[in-house]
Short mmCIF file of C-alpha atoms in Angstrom, two decimals:
data_model
loop_
_atom_site.label_atom_id
_atom_site.label_comp_id
_atom_site.label_asym_id
_atom_site.label_seq_id
_atom_site.Cartn_x
_atom_site.Cartn_y
_atom_site.Cartn_z
CA MET H 1 -30.83 72.44 -51.10
CA LYS H 2 -28.18 69.50 -51.52
CA ILE H 3 -28.99 66.14 -49.78
CA ASN H 4 -25.79 64.59 -48.71
CA ILE H 5 -25.98 60.91 -48.49
CA SER H 6 -22.79 59.00 -47.80
CA ARG H 7 -21.94 56.05 -50.00
CA GLN H 8 -21.94 53.86 -46.98
CA ASN H 9 -25.61 54.77 -46.23
CA ILE H 10 -26.54 53.93 -49.86
CA TYR H 11 -24.77 50.41 -49.58
CA LEU H 12 -26.54 50.03 -46.54
CA MET H 13 -29.87 50.98 -47.48
CA ALA H 14 -29.55 48.86 -50.81
CA LEU H 15 -28.36 45.77 -48.67
CA SER H 16 -31.61 46.46 -46.51
CA ILE H 17 -33.87 46.86 -49.30
CA PHE H 18 -32.68 43.30 -50.62
CA LEU H 19 -32.50 41.86 -47.57
CA LEU H 20 -36.50 42.79 -47.15
CA ILE H 21 -37.02 41.45 -50.73
CA PHE H 22 -35.51 38.54 -49.89
CA VAL H 23 -37.32 37.96 -46.41
CA LEU H 24 -40.56 38.49 -48.51
CA LEU H 25 -40.06 36.46 -51.22
CA PHE H 26 -38.63 33.34 -49.02
CA SER H 27 -41.88 33.84 -46.67
CA PHE H 28 -44.42 33.77 -49.60
CA PHE H 29 -42.65 31.28 -51.58
CA VAL H 30 -41.11 28.60 -48.91
CA LEU H 31 -42.57 29.40 -45.42
CA ILE H 32 -46.54 29.86 -46.04
CA PRO H 33 -46.71 26.99 -48.21
CA LYS H 34 -44.89 24.67 -45.92
CA GLY H 35 -46.97 26.04 -42.92
CA LYS H 36 -50.02 25.16 -44.91
CA GLU H 37 -48.23 21.68 -45.20
CA TYR H 38 -47.22 21.46 -41.76
CA ARG H 39 -50.96 22.09 -40.60
CA GLU H 40 -52.33 19.41 -42.87
CA GLN H 41 -49.76 16.86 -41.55
CA ARG H 42 -50.47 17.88 -37.95
CA GLN H 43 -54.17 17.14 -38.52
CA GLU H 44 -53.40 13.98 -39.89
CA LEU H 45 -51.16 13.02 -37.08
CA ARG H 46 -53.61 14.02 -34.78
CA LYS H 47 -56.16 11.48 -36.61
CA GLU H 48 -53.61 8.91 -36.68
CA ASN H 49 -52.96 8.99 -32.93
CA LEU H 50 -56.75 8.86 -32.16
CA GLU H 51 -56.90 5.73 -33.94
CA LEU H 52 -53.79 4.68 -32.49
CA ASN H 53 -55.29 5.31 -28.97
CA ARG H 54 -58.30 3.26 -29.86
CA TYR H 55 -56.18 0.48 -31.35
CA LEU H 56 -54.38 0.44 -28.00
CA GLU H 57 -57.37 0.34 -25.73
CA PHE H 58 -58.91 -2.14 -27.69
CA ASN H 59 -55.38 -4.36 -27.31
CA ALA H 60 -55.37 -3.49 -23.56
CA GLN H 61 -58.91 -4.64 -23.48
CA THR H 62 -58.49 -7.83 -25.42
CA GLU H 63 -55.21 -8.69 -23.36
CA GLU H 64 -57.23 -8.27 -20.03
CA ARG H 65 -59.97 -10.45 -21.56
CA LEU H 66 -57.34 -13.09 -22.42
CA GLN H 67 -55.77 -13.18 -19.20
CA LYS H 68 -59.26 -13.47 -17.47
CA LEU H 69 -60.13 -16.30 -19.52
CA GLN H 70 -56.67 -18.03 -19.16
CA SER H 71 -57.07 -17.80 -15.34
CA GLU H 72 -60.94 -19.13 -15.30
CA ASN H 73 -60.04 -21.96 -17.77
CA ARG H 74 -56.44 -22.87 -16.64
CA HIS H 75 -57.49 -26.41 -15.73
CA ILE H 76 -59.03 -26.98 -19.13
CA ILE H 77 -55.82 -25.70 -20.97
CA THR H 78 -53.65 -27.81 -19.10
CA ALA H 79 -56.00 -30.91 -19.86
CA PHE H 80 -55.20 -30.24 -23.25
CA ASP H 81 -51.58 -30.89 -22.93
CA ASN H 82 -51.72 -34.22 -20.95
CA ALA H 83 -51.49 -37.42 -22.99
CA PHE H 84 -54.12 -39.87 -22.23
CA ASN H 85 -52.88 -42.90 -19.94
CA THR H 86 -55.83 -45.89 -19.75
CA GLN H 87 -53.85 -47.30 -16.42
CA ARG H 88 -53.94 -43.78 -15.02
CA PHE H 89 -57.62 -43.10 -15.89
CA GLU H 90 -58.73 -46.74 -14.72
CA LYS H 91 -56.79 -45.97 -11.41
CA GLN H 92 -58.56 -42.67 -10.69
CA HIS H 93 -62.21 -43.66 -11.71
CA ARG H 94 -62.16 -47.53 -10.51
CA SER H 95 -63.87 -46.41 -7.22
CA TYR H 96 -67.16 -45.58 -8.86
CA PHE H 97 -67.78 -49.30 -10.36
CA ASN H 98 -67.08 -52.85 -9.16
CA THR H 99 -65.28 -53.34 -12.30
CA LEU H 100 -63.92 -51.23 -14.88
CA THR H 101 -62.26 -52.09 -18.25
CA LEU H 102 -61.14 -50.11 -21.22
CA ALA H 103 -60.85 -51.24 -24.77
CA GLU H 104 -57.88 -50.65 -26.71
CA VAL H 105 -57.18 -46.90 -27.37
CA GLN H 106 -57.44 -46.70 -31.14
CA LYS H 107 -57.11 -43.12 -32.73
CA SER H 108 -60.18 -42.15 -34.49
CA GLY H 109 -58.98 -38.94 -36.35
CA GLU H 110 -57.99 -35.38 -36.56
CA GLU H 111 -60.26 -32.65 -35.65
CA GLY H 112 -58.55 -29.41 -36.24
CA GLU H 113 -55.72 -29.18 -33.90
CA PHE H 114 -56.71 -31.99 -31.64
CA SER H 115 -56.09 -35.73 -31.64
CA VAL H 116 -59.55 -37.49 -31.02
CA TYR H 117 -59.08 -41.19 -29.24
CA GLU H 118 -62.09 -43.46 -29.02
CA VAL H 119 -62.02 -45.61 -25.93
CA ASN H 120 -65.05 -48.34 -25.31
CA THR H 121 -65.56 -49.06 -21.68
CA THR H 122 -67.40 -51.70 -19.87
CA SER H 123 -68.28 -51.52 -16.37
CA GLN H 124 -70.58 -53.05 -13.30
CA ILE H 125 -71.96 -50.53 -11.12
CA ASN H 126 -74.15 -51.07 -7.87
CA SER H 127 -76.51 -48.06 -9.22
CA PRO H 128 -76.99 -45.37 -11.53
CA LYS H 129 -75.92 -42.58 -8.82
CA SER H 130 -72.45 -44.20 -9.04
CA PHE H 131 -72.37 -43.76 -12.99
CA TYR H 132 -73.62 -39.99 -12.52
CA ASP H 133 -70.77 -39.70 -9.57
CA PHE H 134 -68.16 -40.91 -12.29
CA LEU H 135 -69.49 -38.34 -14.97
CA ASP H 136 -68.75 -35.60 -12.75
CA ALA H 137 -65.45 -36.79 -11.92
CA VAL H 138 -64.64 -37.07 -15.51
CA ASN H 139 -65.54 -33.29 -15.91
CA LYS H 140 -62.99 -32.88 -13.01
CA SER H 141 -60.25 -35.14 -14.51
CA ASP H 142 -57.03 -34.44 -16.04
CA TRP H 143 -58.31 -34.89 -19.75
CA ILE H 144 -60.53 -33.55 -22.33
CA ILE H 145 -63.28 -36.24 -22.16
CA GLY H 146 -66.53 -36.26 -24.02
CA ILE H 147 -68.95 -39.36 -23.16
CA ASN H 148 -70.88 -40.32 -26.48
CA PHE H 149 -74.37 -41.63 -26.40
CA PRO H 150 -75.98 -44.12 -26.30
CA ILE H 151 -74.99 -45.09 -23.01
CA ASN H 152 -76.21 -48.85 -22.40
CA PHE H 153 -77.45 -50.09 -19.06
CA LYS H 154 -78.16 -53.80 -18.62
CA ARG H 155 -79.16 -55.20 -15.18
CA GLU H 156 -77.81 -58.42 -14.54
CA ALA H 157 -79.05 -59.59 -11.00
CA GLU H 158 -77.85 -57.25 -8.37
CA MET H 159 -75.28 -55.25 -10.59
CA ILE H 160 -75.81 -52.94 -13.68
CA ARG H 161 -73.96 -53.63 -16.71
CA SER H 162 -73.02 -50.24 -18.39
CA SER H 163 -71.31 -49.92 -21.89
CA PHE H 164 -70.36 -46.49 -23.45
CA THR H 165 -67.77 -44.75 -25.80
CA MET H 166 -65.71 -41.80 -24.79
CA LYS H 167 -63.73 -39.39 -27.10
CA VAL H 168 -60.27 -38.10 -25.25
CA TYR H 169 -59.10 -34.88 -26.75
CA CYS H 170 -55.44 -33.90 -26.64
CA LYS H 171 -53.24 -31.78 -28.53
CA SER H 172 -51.83 -33.53 -31.62
CA SER H 173 -47.89 -34.18 -31.52
CA GLU H 174 -47.47 -32.20 -34.54
CA SER H 175 -48.71 -28.44 -32.82
CA ASN H 176 -46.67 -29.38 -29.96
CA ALA H 177 -43.42 -30.06 -32.14
CA SER H 178 -43.82 -26.56 -33.87
CA LYS H 179 -43.70 -24.90 -30.25
#
């Protein structure tokens, strides 16, 4: 018995075996190693995405907190931008005193990003209650003002003379110029 295989079939079978060997070699030497690398990179990408999501959530929480603090403290933020004006201060707060005088504004120094001015005042008041009303009004004024101790009260007949120093905080001109 003679097996009769044509030349075409032999070429086709040789080509098929060559392609099969090529596919097997390609899968073992290229696809499988790259597949392991792909799985490792996919796992690393998942970890990085989790970390990114945590940072985005932290960023959103921080932004929300910032917006809340800015809305709650808008008055204070705008108060730092206002320049101190002695005439305006006297006009606003003269109603609490019979007489109110401010000494000349002298720059006392820099504290961080803010310029600090010292203001010496002398006033005559009818009762300590008007002084406490003045302190409440200063807290609601257009400037950030710190009243320094000691506050001296001296009784003169029907009046009480008070003397104290104030520090007025406002943004320094260098920080405003940079913006």
